[in-house]
PDB file of C-alpha atoms in Angstrom:
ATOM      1  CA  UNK A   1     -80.074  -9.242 125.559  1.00 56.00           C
ATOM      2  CA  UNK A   2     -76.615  -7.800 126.675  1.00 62.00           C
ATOM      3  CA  UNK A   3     -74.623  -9.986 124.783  1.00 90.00           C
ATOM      4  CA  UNK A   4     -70.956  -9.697 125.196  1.00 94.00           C
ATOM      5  CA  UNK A   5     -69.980  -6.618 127.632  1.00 95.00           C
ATOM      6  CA  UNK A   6     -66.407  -5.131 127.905  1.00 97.00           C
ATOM      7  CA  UNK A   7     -65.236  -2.320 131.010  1.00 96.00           C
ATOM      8  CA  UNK A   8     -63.979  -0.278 131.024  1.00 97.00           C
ATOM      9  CA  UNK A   9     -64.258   1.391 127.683  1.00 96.00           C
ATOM     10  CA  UNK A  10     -61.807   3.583 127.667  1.00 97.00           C
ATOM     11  CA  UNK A  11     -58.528   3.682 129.922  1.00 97.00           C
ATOM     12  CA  UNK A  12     -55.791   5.494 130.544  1.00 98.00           C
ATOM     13  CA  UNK A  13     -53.100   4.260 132.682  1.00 97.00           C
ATOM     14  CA  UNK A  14     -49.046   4.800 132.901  1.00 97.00           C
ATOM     15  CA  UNK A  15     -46.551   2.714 132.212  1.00 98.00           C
ATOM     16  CA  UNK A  16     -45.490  -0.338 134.585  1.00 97.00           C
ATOM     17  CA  UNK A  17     -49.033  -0.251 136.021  1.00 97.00           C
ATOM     18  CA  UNK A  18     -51.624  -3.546 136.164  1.00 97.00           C
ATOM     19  CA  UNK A  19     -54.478  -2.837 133.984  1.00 98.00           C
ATOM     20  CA  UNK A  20     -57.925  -5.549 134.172  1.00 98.00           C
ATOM     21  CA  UNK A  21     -59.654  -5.537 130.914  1.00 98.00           C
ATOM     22  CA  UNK A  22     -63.069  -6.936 131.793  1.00 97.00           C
ATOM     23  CA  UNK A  23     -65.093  -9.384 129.508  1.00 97.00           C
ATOM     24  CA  UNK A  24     -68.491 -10.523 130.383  1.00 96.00           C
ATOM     25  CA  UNK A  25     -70.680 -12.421 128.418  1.00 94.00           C
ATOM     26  CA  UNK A  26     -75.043 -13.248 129.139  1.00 91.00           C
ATOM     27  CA  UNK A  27     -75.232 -16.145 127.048  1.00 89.00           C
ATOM     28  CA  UNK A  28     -73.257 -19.385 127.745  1.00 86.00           C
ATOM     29  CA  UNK A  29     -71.150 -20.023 125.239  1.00 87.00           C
ATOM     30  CA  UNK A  30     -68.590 -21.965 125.529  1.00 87.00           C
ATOM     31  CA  UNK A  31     -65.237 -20.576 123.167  1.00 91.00           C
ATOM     32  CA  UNK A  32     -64.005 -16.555 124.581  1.00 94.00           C
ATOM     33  CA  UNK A  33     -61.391 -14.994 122.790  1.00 95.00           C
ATOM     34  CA  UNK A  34     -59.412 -11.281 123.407  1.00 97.00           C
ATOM     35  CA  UNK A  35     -58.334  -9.640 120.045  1.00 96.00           C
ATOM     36  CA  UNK A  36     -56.317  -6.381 119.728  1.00 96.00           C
ATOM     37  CA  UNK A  37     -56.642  -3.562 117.172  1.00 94.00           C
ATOM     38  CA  UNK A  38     -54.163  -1.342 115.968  1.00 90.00           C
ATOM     39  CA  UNK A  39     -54.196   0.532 112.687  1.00 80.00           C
ATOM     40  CA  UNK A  40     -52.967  -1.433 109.758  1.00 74.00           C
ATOM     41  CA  UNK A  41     -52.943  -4.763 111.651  1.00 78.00           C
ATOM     42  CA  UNK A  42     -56.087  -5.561 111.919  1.00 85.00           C
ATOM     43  CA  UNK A  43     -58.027  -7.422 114.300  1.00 90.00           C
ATOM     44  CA  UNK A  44     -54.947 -10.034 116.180  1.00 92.00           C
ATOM     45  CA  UNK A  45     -55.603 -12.460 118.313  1.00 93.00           C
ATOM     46  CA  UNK A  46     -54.235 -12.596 121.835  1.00 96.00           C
ATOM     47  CA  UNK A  47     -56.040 -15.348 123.864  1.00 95.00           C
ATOM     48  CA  UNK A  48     -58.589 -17.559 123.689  1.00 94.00           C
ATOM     49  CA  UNK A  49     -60.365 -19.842 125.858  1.00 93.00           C
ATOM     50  CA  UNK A  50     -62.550 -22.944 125.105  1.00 89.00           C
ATOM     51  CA  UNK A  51     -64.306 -23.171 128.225  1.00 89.00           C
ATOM     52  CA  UNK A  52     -64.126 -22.181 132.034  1.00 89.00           C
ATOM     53  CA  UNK A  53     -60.329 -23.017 133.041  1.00 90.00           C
ATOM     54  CA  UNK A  54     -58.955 -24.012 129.441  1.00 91.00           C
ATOM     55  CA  UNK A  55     -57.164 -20.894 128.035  1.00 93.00           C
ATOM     56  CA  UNK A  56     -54.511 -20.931 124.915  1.00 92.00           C
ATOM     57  CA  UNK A  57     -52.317 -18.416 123.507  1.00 94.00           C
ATOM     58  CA  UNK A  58     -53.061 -16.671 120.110  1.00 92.00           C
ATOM     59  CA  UNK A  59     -50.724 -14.834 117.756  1.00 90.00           C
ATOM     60  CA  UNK A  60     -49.698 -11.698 120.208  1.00 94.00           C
ATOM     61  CA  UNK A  61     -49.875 -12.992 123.819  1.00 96.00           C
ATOM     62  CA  UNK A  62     -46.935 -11.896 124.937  1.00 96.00           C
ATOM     63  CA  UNK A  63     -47.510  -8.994 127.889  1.00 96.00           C
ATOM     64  CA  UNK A  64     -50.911 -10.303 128.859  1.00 98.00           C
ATOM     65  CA  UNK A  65     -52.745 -12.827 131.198  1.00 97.00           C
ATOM     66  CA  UNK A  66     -55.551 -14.478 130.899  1.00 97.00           C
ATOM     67  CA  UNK A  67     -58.261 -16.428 133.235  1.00 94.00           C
ATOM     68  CA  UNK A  68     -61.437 -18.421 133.261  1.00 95.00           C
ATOM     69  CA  UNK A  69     -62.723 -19.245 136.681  1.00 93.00           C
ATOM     70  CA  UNK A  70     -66.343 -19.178 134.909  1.00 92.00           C
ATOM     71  CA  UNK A  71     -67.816 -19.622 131.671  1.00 93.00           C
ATOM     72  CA  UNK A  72     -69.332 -16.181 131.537  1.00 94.00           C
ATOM     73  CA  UNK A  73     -66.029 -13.907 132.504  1.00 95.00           C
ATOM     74  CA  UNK A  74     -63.090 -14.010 130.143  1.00 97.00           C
ATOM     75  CA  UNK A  75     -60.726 -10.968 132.002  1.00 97.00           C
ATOM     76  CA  UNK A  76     -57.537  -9.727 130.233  1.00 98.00           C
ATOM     77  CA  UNK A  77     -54.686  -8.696 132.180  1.00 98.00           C
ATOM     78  CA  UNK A  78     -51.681  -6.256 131.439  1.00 97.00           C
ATOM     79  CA  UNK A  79     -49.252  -7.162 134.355  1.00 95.00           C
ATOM     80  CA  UNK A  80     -46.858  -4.328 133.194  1.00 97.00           C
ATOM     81  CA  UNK A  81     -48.713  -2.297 131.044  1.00 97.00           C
ATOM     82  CA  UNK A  82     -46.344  -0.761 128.011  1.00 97.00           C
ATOM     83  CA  UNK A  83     -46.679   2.312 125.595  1.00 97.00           C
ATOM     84  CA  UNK A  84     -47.025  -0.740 122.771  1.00 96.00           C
ATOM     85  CA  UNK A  85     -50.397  -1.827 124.545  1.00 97.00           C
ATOM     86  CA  UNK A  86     -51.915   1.308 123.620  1.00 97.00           C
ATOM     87  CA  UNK A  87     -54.795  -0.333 121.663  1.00 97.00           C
ATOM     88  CA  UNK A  88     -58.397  -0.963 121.016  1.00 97.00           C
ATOM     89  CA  UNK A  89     -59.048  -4.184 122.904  1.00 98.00           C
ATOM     90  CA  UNK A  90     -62.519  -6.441 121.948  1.00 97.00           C
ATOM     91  CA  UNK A  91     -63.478  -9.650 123.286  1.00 97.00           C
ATOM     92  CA  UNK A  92     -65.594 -12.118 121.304  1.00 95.00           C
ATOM     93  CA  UNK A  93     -67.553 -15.680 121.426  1.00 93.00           C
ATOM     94  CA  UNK A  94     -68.150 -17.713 119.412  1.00 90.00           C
ATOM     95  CA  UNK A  95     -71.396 -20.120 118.399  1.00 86.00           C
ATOM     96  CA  UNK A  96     -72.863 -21.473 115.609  1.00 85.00           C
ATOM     97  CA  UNK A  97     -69.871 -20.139 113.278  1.00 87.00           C
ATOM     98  CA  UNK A  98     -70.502 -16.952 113.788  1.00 90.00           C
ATOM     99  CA  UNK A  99     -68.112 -14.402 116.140  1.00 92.00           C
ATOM    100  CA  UNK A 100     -69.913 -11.919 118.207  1.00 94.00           C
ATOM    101  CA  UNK A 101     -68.170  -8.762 119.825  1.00 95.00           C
ATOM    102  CA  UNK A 102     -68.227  -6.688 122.459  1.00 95.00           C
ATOM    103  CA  UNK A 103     -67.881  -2.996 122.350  1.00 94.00           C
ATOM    104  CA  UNK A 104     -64.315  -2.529 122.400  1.00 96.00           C
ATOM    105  CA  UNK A 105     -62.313  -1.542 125.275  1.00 97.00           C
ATOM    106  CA  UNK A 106     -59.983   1.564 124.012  1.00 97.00           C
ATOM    107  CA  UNK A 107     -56.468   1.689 126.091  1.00 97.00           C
ATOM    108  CA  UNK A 108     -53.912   4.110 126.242  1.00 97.00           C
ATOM    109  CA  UNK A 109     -50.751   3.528 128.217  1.00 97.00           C
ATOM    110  CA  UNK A 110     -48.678   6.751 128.573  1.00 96.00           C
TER     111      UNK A 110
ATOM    112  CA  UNK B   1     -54.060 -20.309 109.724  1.00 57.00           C
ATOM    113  CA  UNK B   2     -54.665 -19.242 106.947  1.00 63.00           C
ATOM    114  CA  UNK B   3     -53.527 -15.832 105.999  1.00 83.00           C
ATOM    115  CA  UNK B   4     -56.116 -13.629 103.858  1.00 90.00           C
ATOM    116  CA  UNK B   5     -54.966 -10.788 101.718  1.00 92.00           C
ATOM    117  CA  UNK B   6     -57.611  -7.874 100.921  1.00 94.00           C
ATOM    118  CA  UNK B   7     -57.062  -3.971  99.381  1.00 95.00           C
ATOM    119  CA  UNK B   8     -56.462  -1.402 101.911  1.00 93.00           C
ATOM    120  CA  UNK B   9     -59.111   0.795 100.352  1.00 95.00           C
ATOM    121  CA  UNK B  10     -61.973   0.814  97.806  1.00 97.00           C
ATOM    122  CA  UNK B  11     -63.994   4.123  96.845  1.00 97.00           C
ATOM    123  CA  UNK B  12     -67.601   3.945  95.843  1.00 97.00           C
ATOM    124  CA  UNK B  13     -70.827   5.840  94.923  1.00 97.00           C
ATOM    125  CA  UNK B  14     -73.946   5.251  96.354  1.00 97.00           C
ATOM    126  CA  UNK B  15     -76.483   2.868  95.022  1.00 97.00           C
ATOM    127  CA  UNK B  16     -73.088   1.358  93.266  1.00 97.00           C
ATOM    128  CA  UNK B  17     -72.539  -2.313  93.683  1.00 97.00           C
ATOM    129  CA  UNK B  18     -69.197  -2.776  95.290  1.00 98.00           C
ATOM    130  CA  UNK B  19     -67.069  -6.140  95.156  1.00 98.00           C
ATOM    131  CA  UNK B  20     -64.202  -6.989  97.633  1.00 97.00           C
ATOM    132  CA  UNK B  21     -61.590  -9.972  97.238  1.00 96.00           C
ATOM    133  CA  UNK B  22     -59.983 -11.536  98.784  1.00 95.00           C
ATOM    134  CA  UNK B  23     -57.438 -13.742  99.164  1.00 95.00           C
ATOM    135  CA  UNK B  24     -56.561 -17.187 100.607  1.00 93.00           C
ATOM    136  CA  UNK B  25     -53.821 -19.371  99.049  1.00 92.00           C
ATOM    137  CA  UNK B  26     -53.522 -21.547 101.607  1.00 90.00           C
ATOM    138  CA  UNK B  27     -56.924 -22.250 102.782  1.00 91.00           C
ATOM    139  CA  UNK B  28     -58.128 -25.285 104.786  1.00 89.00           C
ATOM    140  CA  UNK B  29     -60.101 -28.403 103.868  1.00 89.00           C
ATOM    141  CA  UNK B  30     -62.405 -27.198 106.815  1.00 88.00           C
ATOM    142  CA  UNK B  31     -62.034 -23.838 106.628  1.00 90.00           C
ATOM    143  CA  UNK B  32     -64.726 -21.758 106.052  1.00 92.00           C
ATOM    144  CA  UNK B  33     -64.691 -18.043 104.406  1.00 94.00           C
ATOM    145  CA  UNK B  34     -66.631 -15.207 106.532  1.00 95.00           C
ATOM    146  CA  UNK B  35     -67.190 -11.678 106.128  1.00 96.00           C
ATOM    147  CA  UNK B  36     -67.270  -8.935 108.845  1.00 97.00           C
ATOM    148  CA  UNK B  37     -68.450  -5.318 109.054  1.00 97.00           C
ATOM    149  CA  UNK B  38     -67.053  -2.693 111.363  1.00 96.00           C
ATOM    150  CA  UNK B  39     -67.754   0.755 112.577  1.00 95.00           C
ATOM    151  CA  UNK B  40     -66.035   3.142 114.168  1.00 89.00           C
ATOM    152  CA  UNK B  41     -66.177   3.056 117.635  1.00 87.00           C
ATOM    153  CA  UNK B  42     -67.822  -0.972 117.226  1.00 92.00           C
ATOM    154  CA  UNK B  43     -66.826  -4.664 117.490  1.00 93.00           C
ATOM    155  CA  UNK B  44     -67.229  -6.334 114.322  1.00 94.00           C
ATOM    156  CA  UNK B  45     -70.361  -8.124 113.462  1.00 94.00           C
ATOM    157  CA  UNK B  46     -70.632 -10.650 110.739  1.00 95.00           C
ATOM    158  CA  UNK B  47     -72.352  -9.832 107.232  1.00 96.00           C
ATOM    159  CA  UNK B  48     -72.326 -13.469 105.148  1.00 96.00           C
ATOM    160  CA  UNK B  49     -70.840 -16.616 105.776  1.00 95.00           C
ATOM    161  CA  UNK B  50     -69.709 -19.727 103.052  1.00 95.00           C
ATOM    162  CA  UNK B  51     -67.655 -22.652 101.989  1.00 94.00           C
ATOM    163  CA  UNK B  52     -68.158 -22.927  97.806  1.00 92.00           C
ATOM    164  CA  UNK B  53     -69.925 -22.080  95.038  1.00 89.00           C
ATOM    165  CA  UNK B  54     -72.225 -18.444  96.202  1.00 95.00           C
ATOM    166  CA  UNK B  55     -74.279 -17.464  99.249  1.00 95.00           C
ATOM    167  CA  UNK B  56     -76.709 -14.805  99.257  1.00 94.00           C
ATOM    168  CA  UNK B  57     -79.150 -13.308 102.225  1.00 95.00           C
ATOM    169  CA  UNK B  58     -80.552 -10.030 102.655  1.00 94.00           C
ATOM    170  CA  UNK B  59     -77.390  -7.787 102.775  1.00 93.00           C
ATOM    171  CA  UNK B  60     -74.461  -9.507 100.087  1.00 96.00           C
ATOM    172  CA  UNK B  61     -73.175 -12.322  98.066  1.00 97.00           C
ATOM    173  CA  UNK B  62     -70.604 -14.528  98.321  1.00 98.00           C
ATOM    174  CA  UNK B  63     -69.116 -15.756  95.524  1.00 97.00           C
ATOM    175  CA  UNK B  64     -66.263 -18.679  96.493  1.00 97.00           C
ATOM    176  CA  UNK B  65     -64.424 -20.277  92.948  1.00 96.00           C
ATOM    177  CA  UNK B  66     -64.007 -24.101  92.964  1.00 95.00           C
ATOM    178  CA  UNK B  67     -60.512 -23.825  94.166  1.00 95.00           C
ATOM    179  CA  UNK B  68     -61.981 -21.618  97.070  1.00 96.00           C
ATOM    180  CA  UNK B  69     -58.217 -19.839  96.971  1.00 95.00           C
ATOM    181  CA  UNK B  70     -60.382 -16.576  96.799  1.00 95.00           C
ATOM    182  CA  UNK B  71     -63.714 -15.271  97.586  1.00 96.00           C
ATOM    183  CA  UNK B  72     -65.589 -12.295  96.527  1.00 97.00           C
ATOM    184  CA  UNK B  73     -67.837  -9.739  99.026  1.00 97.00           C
ATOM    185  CA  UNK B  74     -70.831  -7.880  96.953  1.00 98.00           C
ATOM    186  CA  UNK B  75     -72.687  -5.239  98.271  1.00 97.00           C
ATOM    187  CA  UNK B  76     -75.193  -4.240  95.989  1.00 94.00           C
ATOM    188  CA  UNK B  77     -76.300  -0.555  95.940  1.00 94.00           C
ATOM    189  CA  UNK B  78     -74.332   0.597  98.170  1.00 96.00           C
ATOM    190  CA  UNK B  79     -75.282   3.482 100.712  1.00 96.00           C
ATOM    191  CA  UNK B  80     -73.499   6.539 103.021  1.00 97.00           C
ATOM    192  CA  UNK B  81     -74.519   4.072 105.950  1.00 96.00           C
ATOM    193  CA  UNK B  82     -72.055   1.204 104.305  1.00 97.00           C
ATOM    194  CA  UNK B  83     -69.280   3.021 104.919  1.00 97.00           C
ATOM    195  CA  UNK B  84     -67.349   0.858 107.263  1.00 97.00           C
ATOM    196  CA  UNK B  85     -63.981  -1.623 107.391  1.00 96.00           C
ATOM    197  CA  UNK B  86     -64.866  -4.852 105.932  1.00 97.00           C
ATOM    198  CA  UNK B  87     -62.471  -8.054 107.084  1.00 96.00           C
ATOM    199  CA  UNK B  88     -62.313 -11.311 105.815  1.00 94.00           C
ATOM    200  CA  UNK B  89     -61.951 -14.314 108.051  1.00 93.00           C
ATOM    201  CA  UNK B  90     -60.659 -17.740 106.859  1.00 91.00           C
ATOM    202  CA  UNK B  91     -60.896 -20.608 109.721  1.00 88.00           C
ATOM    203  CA  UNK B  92     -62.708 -23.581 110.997  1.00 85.00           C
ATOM    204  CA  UNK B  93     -66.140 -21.917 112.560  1.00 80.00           C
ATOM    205  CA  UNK B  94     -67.637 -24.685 113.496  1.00 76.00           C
ATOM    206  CA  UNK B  95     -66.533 -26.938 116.215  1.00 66.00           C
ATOM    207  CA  UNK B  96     -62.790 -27.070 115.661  1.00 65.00           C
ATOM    208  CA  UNK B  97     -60.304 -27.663 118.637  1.00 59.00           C
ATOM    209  CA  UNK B  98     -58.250 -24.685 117.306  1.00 69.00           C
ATOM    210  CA  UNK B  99     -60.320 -21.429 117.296  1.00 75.00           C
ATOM    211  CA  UNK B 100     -56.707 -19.358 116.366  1.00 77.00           C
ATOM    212  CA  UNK B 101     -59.579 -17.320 114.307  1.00 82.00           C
ATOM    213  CA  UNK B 102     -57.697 -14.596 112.856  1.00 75.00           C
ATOM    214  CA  UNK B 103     -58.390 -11.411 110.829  1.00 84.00           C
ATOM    215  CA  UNK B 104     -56.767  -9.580 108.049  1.00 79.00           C
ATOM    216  CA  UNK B 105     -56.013  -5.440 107.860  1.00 84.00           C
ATOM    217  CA  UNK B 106     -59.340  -5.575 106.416  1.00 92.00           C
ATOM    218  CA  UNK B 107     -60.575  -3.235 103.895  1.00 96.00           C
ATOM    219  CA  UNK B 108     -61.981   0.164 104.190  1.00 96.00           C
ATOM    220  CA  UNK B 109     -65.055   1.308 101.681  1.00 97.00           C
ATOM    221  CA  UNK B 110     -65.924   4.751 101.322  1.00 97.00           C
ATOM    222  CA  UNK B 111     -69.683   4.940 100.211  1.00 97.00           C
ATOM    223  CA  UNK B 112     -69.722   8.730  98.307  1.00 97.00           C
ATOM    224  CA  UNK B 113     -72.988  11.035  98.221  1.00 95.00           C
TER     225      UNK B 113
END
């Protein structure tokens, strides 16, 4: 049981560049969501999604793009990635009340 | 949402009992109050969930006042392995339209030998 699966987990990229934060969950559920973590902040919420094609901002979108073509992929997009989105990046479902993460996707934009 | 306000820190000794609160003024009619544990290097992953009074399984307590404006995380006899951030999450976890589910600075517990 996979669970919720993130790639890559680490990344380095430059400045300006397009970085694809992959999400991929085994179960069904319906609610995705994309948090950030940086020290002293926390874990902040950047999308979320409440099914396949139904995506909503959270409290830092700004900078990234989201999609849901299906229920099982949740990918986060940097268009333009800045030295600001150096982060840890962790996607998460939801069901029965309870959050469950993935492994964190660590990205460093030089 | 409602914000949550938890110490930066808290020091301990093994096989101590450790309590976190932490705090939520302006908490929801639906809200409910859940705890998460992180590693380094891991997602979260949830300890206890509750909504009033206390909640207990195999790992903490939750202890929730009447006015639910607070809630307190025990860990009883504490070990190294505890050692980990510990974040409070305020929100509506169960079938809300608005999942805007999110987490404090959290607070970091350093289990001493």
């Amino acid at each position: 049981d996979a669970g919720i699966t993130q790639s890559p987990r680490y990344k380095i990229t430059e400045t300006g560049r397009q970085v694809t934060l992959m999400c991929h969950q085994t179960w069904s559920h319906s609610y995705m969501f994309w948090y950030r973590q940086d020290l002293g902040h926390g874990l902040r919420l950047i999308y979320y999604s409440a099914a396949a094609d139904i995506t909503d901002k959270g409290e830092v979108p700004d900078g990234y793009v989201v999609s849901r073509s299906k229920t099982e992929n949740f990918p986060l997009t940097l268009e333009s990635a800045t030295r600001s989105q150096t982060s840890v990046y962790f996607c998460a479902s939801i069901i029965g009340g309870e959050l469950f993460f993935g492994e964190g996707s660590r990205l460093t934009v030089l | 949402l409602a914000k949550t306000t938890q110490p930066i820190s808290m020091d301990s000794y093994e096989g101590q009992e450790v309590n976190i609160t932490c705090s939520h003024n302006n908490i929801a009619t639906n809200d409910y109050i859940t705890w998460y544990q992180q590693f380094p290097s891991q997602g979260p992953r949830f300890i206890i969930q509750g909504y009033k009074t206390k909640v207990t399984n195999e790992v903490a307590s939750l202890f929730i006042p009447a006015d639910r404006k607070s809630s307190t995380l025990s860990l009883p006899r504490v070990s190294l392995s505890d050692t980990a951030v510990y974040y409070c999450l305020v929100g509506d976890m169960w079938g809300s339209n608005d999942y805007k589910l999110s987490f404090g600075a959290g607070t970091t517990v350093t289990v001493r030998a």
